[in-house]
XYZ file of C-alpha atoms in Angstrom:
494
model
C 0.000 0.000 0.000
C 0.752 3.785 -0.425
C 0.986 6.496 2.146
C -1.019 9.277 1.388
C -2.096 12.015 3.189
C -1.084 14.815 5.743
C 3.194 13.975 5.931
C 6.019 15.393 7.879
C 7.984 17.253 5.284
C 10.109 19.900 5.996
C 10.071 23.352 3.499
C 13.716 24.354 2.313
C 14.688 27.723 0.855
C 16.875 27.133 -2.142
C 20.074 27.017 -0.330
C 19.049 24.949 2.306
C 17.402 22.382 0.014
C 20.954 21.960 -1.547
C 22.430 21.275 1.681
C 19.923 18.875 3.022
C 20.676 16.659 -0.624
C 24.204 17.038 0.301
C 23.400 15.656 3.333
C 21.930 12.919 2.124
C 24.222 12.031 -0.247
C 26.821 11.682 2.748
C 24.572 9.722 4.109
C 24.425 7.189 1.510
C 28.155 7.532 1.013
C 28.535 6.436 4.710
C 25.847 3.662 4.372
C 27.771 2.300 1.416
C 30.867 2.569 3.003
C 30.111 0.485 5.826
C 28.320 -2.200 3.729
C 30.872 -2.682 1.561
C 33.220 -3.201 4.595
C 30.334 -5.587 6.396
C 30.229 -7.370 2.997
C 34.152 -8.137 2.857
C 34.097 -9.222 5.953
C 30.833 -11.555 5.689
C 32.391 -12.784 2.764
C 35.466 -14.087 3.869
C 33.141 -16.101 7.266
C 30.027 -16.617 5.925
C 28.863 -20.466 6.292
C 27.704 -20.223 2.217
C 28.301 -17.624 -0.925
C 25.719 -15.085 -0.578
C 23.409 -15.353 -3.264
C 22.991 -12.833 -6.090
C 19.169 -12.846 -5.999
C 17.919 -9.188 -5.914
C 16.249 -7.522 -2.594
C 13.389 -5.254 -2.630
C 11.615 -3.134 0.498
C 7.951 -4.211 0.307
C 8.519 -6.793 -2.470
C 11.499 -8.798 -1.311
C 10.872 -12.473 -2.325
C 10.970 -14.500 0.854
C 9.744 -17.822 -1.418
C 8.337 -17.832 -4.568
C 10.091 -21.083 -6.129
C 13.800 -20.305 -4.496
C 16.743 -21.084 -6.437
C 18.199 -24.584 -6.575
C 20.673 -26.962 -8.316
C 20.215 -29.288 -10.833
C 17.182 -31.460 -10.420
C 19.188 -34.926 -9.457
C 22.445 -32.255 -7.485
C 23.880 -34.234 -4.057
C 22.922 -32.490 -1.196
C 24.674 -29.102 -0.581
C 25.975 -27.232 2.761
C 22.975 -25.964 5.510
C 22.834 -22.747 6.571
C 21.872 -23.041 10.246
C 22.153 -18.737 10.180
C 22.515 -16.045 7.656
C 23.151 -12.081 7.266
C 22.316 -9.957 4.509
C 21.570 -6.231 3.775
C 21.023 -4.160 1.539
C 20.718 -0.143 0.498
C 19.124 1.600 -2.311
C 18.527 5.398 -2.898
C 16.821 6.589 -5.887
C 16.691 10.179 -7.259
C 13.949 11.127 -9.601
C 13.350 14.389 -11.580
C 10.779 15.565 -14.011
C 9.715 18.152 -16.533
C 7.561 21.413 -16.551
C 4.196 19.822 -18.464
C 1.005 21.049 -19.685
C -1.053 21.477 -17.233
C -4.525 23.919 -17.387
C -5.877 23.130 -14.703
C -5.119 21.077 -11.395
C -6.753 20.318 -8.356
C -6.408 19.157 -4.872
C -4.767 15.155 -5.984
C -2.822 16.201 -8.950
C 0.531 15.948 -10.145
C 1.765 19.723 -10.228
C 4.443 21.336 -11.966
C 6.963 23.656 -10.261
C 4.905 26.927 -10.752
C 2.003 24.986 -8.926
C 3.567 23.943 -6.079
C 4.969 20.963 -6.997
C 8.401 20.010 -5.990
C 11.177 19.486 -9.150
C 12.876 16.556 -7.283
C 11.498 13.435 -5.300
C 14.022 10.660 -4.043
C 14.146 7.533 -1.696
C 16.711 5.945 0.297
C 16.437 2.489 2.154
C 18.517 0.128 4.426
C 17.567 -3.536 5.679
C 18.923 -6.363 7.171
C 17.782 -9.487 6.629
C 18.140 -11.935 9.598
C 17.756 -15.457 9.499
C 18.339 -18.868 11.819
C 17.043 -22.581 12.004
C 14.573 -23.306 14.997
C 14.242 -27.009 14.515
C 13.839 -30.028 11.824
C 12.079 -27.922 8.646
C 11.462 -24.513 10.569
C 13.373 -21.162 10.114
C 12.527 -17.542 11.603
C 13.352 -14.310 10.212
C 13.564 -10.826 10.771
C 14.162 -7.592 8.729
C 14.932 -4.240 10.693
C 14.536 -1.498 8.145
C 15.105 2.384 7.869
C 13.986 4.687 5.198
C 13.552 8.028 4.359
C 12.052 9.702 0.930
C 9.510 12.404 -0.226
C 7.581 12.340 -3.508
C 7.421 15.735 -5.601
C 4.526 17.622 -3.822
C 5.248 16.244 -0.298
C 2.540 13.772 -0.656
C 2.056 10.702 -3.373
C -0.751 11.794 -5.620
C -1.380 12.593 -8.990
C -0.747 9.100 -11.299
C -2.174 5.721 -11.586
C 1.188 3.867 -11.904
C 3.922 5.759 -9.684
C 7.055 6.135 -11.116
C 9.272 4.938 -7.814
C 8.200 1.534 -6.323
C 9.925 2.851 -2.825
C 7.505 5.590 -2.674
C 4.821 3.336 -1.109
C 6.882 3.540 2.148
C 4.903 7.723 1.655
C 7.045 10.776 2.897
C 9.418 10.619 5.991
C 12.123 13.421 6.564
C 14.243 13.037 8.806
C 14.623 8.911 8.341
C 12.095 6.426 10.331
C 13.451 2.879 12.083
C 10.976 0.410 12.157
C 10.087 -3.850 11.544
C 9.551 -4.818 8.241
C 9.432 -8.027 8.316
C 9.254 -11.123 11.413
C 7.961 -14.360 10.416
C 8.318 -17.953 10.397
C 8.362 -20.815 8.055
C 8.052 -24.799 8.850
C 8.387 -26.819 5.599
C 6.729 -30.102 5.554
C 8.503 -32.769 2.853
C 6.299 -34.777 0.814
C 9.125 -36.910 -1.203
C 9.661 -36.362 -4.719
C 13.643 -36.505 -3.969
C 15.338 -33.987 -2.599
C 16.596 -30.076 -4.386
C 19.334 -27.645 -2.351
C 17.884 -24.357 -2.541
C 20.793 -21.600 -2.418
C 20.964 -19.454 0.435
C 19.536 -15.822 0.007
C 17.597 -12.936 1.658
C 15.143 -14.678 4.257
C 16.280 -17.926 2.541
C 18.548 -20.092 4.124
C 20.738 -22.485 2.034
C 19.850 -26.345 2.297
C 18.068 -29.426 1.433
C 14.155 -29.654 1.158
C 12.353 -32.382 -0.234
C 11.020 -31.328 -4.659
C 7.578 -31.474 -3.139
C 6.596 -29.746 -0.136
C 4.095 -27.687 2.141
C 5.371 -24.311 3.467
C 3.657 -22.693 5.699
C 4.828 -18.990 6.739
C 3.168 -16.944 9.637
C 3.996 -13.192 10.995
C 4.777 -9.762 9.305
C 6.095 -9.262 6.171
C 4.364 -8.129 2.498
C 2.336 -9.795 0.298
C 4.627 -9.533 -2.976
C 6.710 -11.777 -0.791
C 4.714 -14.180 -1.983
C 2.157 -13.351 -4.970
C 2.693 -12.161 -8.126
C 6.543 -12.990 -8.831
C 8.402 -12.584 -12.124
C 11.670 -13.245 -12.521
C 12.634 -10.142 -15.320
C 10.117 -7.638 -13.275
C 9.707 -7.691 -9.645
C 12.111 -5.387 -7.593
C 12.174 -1.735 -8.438
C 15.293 -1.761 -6.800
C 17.038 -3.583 -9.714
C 15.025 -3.780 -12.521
C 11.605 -1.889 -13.590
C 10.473 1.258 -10.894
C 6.846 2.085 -11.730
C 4.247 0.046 -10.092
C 2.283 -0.831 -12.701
C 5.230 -2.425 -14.398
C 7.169 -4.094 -11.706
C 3.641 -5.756 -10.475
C 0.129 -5.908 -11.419
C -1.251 -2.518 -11.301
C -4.481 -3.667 -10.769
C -3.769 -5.886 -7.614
C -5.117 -4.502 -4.779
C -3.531 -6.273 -2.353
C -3.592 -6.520 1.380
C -0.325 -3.631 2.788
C -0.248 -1.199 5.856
C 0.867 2.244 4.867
C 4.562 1.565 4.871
C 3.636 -1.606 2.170
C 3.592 -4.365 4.781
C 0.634 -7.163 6.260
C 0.463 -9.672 8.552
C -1.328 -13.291 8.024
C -0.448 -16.683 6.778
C 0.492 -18.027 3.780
C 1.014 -21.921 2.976
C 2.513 -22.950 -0.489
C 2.463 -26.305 -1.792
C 5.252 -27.349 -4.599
C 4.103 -30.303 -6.599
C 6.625 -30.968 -9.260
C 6.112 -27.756 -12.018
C 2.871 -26.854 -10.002
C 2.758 -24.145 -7.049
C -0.359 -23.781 -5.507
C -0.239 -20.633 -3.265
C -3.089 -19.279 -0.730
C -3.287 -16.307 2.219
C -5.348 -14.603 4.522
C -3.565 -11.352 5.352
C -4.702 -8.634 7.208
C -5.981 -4.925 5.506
C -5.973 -1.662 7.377
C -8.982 -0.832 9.676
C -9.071 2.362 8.023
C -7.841 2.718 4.241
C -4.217 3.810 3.587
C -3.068 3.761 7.320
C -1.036 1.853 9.595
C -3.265 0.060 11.700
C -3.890 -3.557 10.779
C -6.431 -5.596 11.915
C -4.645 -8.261 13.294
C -7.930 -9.980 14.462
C -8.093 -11.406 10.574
C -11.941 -11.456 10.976
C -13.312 -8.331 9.874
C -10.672 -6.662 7.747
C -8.912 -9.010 5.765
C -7.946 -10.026 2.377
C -7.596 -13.840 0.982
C -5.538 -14.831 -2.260
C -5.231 -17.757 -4.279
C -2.275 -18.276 -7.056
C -1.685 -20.857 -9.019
C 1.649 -21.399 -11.031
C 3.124 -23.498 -13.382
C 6.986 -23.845 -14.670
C 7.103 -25.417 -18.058
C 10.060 -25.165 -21.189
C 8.920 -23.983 -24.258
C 11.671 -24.504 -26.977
C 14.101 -25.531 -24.546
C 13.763 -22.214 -22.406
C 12.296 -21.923 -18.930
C 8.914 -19.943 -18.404
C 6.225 -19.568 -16.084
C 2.257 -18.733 -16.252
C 0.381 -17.715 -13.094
C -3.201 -17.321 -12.110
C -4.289 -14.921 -9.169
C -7.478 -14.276 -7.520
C -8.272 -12.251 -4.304
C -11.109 -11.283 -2.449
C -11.335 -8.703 0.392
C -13.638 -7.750 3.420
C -12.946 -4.460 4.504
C -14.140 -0.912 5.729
C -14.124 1.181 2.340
C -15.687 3.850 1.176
C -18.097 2.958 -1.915
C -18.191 5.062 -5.367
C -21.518 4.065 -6.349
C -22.625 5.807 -2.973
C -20.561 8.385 -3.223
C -22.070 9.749 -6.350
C -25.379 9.009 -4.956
C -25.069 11.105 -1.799
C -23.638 14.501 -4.151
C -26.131 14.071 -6.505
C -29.214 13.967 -4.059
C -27.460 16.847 -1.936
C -25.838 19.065 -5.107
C -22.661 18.775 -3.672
C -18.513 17.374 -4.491
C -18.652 13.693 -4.081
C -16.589 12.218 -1.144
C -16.145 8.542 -0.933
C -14.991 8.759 2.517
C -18.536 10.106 3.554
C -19.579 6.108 2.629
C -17.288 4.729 4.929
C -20.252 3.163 6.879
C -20.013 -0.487 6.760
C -17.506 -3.299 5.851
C -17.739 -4.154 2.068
C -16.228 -6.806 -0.206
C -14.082 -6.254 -3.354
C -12.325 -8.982 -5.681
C -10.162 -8.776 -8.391
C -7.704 -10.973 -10.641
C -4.484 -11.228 -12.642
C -2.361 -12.994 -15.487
C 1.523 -12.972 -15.342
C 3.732 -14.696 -17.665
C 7.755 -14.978 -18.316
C 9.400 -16.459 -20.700
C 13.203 -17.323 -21.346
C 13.897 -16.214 -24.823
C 17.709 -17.262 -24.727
C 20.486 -16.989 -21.581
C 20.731 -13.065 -21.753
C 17.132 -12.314 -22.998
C 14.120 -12.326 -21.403
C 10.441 -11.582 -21.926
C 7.357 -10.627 -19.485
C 3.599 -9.740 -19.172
C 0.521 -8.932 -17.164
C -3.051 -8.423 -17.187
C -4.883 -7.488 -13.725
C -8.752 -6.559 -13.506
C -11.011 -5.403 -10.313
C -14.415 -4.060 -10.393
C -12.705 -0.644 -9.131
C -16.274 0.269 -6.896
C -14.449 0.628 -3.331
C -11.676 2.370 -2.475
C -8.013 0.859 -3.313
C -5.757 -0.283 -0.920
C -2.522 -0.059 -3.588
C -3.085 2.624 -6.234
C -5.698 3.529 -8.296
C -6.368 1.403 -11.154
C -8.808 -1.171 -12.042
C -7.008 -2.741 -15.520
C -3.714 -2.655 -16.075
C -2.056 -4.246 -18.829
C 2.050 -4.324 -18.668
C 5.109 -5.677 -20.312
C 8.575 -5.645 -21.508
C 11.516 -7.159 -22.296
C 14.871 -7.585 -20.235
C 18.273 -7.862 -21.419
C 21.679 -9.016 -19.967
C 25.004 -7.889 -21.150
C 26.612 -10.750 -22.298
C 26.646 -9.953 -25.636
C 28.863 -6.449 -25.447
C 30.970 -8.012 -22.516
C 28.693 -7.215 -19.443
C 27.333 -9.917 -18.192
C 26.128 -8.289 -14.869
C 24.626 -5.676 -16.698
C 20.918 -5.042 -17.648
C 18.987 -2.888 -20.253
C 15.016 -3.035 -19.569
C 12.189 -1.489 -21.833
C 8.568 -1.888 -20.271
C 5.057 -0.393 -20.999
C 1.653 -0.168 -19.136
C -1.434 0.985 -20.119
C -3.972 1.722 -17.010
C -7.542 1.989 -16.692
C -10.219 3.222 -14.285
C -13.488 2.032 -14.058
C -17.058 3.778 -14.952
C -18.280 4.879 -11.656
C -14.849 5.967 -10.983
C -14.659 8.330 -14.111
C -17.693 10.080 -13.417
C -17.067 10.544 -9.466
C -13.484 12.499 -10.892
C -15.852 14.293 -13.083
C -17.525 15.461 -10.510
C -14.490 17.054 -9.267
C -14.091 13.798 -6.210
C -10.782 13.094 -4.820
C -9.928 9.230 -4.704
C -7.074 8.056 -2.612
C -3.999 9.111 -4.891
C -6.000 11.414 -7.714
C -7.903 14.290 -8.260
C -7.738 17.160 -11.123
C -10.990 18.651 -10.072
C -12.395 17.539 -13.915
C -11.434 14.529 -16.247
C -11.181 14.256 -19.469
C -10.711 10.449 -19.522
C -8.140 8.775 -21.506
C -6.290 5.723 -20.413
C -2.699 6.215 -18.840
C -0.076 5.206 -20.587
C 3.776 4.702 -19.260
C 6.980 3.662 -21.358
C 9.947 2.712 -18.967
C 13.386 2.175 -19.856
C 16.619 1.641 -17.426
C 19.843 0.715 -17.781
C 21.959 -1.119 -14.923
C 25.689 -1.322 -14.761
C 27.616 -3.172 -12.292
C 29.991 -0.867 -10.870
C 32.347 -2.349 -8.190
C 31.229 -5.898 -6.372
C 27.925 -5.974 -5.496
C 27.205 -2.060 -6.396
C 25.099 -1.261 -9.156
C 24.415 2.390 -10.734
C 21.179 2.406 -12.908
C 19.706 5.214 -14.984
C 15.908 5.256 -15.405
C 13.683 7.250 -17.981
C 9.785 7.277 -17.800
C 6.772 8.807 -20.061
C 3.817 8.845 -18.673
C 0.868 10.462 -20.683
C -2.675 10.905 -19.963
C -1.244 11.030 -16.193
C -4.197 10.027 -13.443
C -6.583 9.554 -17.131
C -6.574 12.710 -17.511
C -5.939 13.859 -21.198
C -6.225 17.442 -20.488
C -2.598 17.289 -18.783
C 0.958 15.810 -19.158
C 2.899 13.827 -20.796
C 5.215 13.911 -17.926
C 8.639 13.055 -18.080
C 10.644 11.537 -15.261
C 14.201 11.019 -15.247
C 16.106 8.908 -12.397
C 19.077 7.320 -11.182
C 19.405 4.784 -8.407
C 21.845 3.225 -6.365
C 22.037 -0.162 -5.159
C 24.107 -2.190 -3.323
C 23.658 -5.735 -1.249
C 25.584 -8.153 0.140
């Protein structure tokens, strides 16, 4: 989920908005500094390589179908503890746009208001240990700090920075992102060593198995994987890339849940399900931890199959949620019968069910080239708990660097094309705010986002990326953009 809202952001003059990006660029120079160090000496003691899979804040993979050896490999070293971190700040700028009019949700240019800059910068460790035969805890201590461009995230359908759902903290916040554990219940089939990684320890676990995880941590732990688009740390930022834009899933303002989720692995079959906790209130912190009144449940279905020799993947996901939202339908209803602005949080009277579903697909084209998509649908007549849209469409391509002599490298081009429902269209055109938009008017269009980054490996297990997005018809509306962003990010794990 995104933070939206009333935020803590401090007003600079000029001058003193230089020297507070100074200061965090010494920041991140220190972080880096003493990762690198923590990673050299890791490194040299650790009980297994670390792993090179990549990390993300509120989508770190913490299953999904981990990596392994070959399918008949001899048993491999067990990790009976691990250590791994990671950092990752992002800098985003974008262009003066055309703009007529704007209104209280809306993206704004400089002369409105609207901040020139927006960045992000996050820090986690990732804990883990063994408990007993098949079950492993972990924890994740986190710090962050970021602002969007007009102090608050508003005014698009798909955001250009996946960190941005952590919302607007200056000076940093220290908190728990993650503390869960996992039994895993072998059910034969042989036996696979799964490589040790971020809240995955190395060892052996029987080819088919039940795992069962309880505690805190974020649904796109679990749901909606892809291995060329998942981690806007390292590959594709904007949310309705990266994941399905039309996934409202279950996340407390800072992105995270708490529930259970049990996965069963049946040769190229994963069957995944979850109940996970929503917010008692939309877009805040407080869960409701009960998992009886506001809750969301998820089933996915995958399967891993070769096509011409290459590995791929096809998954099915459907969700339902029971939660107190605030209805369009009623919304409309109420400002019509009263000759007044709609406000869906007027309707906020009663719990009320939503659903939704999704496609996602990769396919291995060769060793260095890679290929994605996704299709995501709800019935977009409550108010979201991600961002709002209610059909997304999204994909791309991903490319290593093999072929001009760097390997590590990556070059990713992505699109999306986002839609809102009815009911939703004509409660903006009544000049309603929803969650994350609001120009006062609409002229509808759907939103449409080309994304293209390029990631170098730098030095170890540093990467420097440069990002470009174009986003026109921003938040549907027609009447205003296309909006250019421009970004670079810096990542670095160990």
């Amino acid at each position: 989920m995104i933070s939206q809202g009333k935020f803590e952001v401090l007003t600079y003059r000029k001058d003193s908005y230089r020297f507070g990006i100074n200061i965090n660029l010494c920041l991140l120079k220190g972080l880096l500094v003493t990762l690198f160090v923590l990673w050299t000496f890791l490194s040299a003691h650790a009980e297994a390589p670390v792993s090179d899979t990549p990390i993300l804040l509120a989508v770190a993979p913490v299953s999904d179908q981990p990596e392994i050896d070959a399918p008949n490999a001899d048993e491999g070293e067990t990790e009976q503890w691990s250590i791994h971190g990671q950092s990752t700040y992002i800098v985003q700028q974008k262009n003066n746009f055309n703009s007529p009019y704007y209104g209280q949700n809306s993206l704004l240019n400089k002369s409105e208001g609207g901040g020139g800059k927006s960045y992000t910068f996050s820090a986690t460790a990732f804990l883990g240990a063994r408990l007993w035969e098949g079950a492993e805890v972990y924890w994740n201590p986190e710090m962050f700090e970021g602002t969007p461009f007009n102090g608050q995230l508003v005014g698009l359908g798909g955001f250009q920075n996946g960190e941005l759902q952590k919302g607007s903290y200056a000076p940093p916040i220290y908190y728990t992102a993650r503390a869960f554990i996992r039994q895993t219940f072998g059910l034969g089939g042989g036996k696979e060593h799964i490589e040790g990684a971020p809240n995955q320890l190395a060892g052996n676990v029987d080819k088919n198995r039940l795992v069962v995880s309880y505690g805190k941590f974020a649904t796109l732990d679990f749901f909606d994987q892809n291995s060329y688009s998942h981690d806007p740390r390292t590959q594709f930022q904007n949310f309705a890339i990266f994941s399905m834009g039309a996934y409202s899933y279950a996340a407390d303002s800072k992105g995270y849940t708490y529930g259970v989720v049990a996965e069963w692995y049946q040769e190229d079959w994963i069957l995944k399900m979850a109940r996970l906790a929503m917010p008692t209130i939309p877009n805040t912190a407080q869960l409701d931890y009960s998992l009886t009144q506001d809750y969301g449940n998820q089933i996915e279905l995958t399967h891993e199959h070769e096509l011409w020799g290459k590995a791929g993947a096809v998954r099915a996901l459907y969700y339902q949620q029971h939660a107190f939202m605030g209805n369009y339908q009623s919304a409309v209803d109420i400002a019509q019968q009263t000759n007044s602005t709609p406000d869906i949080t007027n309707t906020r009277l009663a719990a009320q069910s939503s659903w939704g579903y999704g496609l996602n697909f990769e396919q291995s084209i060769s060793e260095d080239i890679g290929v994605f998509g996704r299709w995501s649908w709800n019935p977009g007549n409550s108010e979201t708990q991600t961002v709002d849209i209610s059909r997304s469409l999204s994909g791309g391509v991903s490319i290593k660097g093999a072929s001009w002599s760097r390997p590590n490298d990556c070059v990713g081009l992505g699109f999306a094309v986002n839609g809102i429902a009815p009911i939703q269209r004509t409660y903006l055109q009544l000049g309603g705010m929803s969650p994350f938009i609001g120009d006062g008017n609409l002229s509808y269009k759907t939103e449409q986002i080309l994304e293209t980054f390029y990631s170098a490996k730098v030095y170890k297990e540093l990467y420097i990326s440069a990002d470009y997005q174009r986003i026109a018809n921003p938040a549907y509306n027609s009447a205003r953009g296309p909006v250019n962003f421009f970004g670079l990010r810096a990542h670095i794990e160990m």
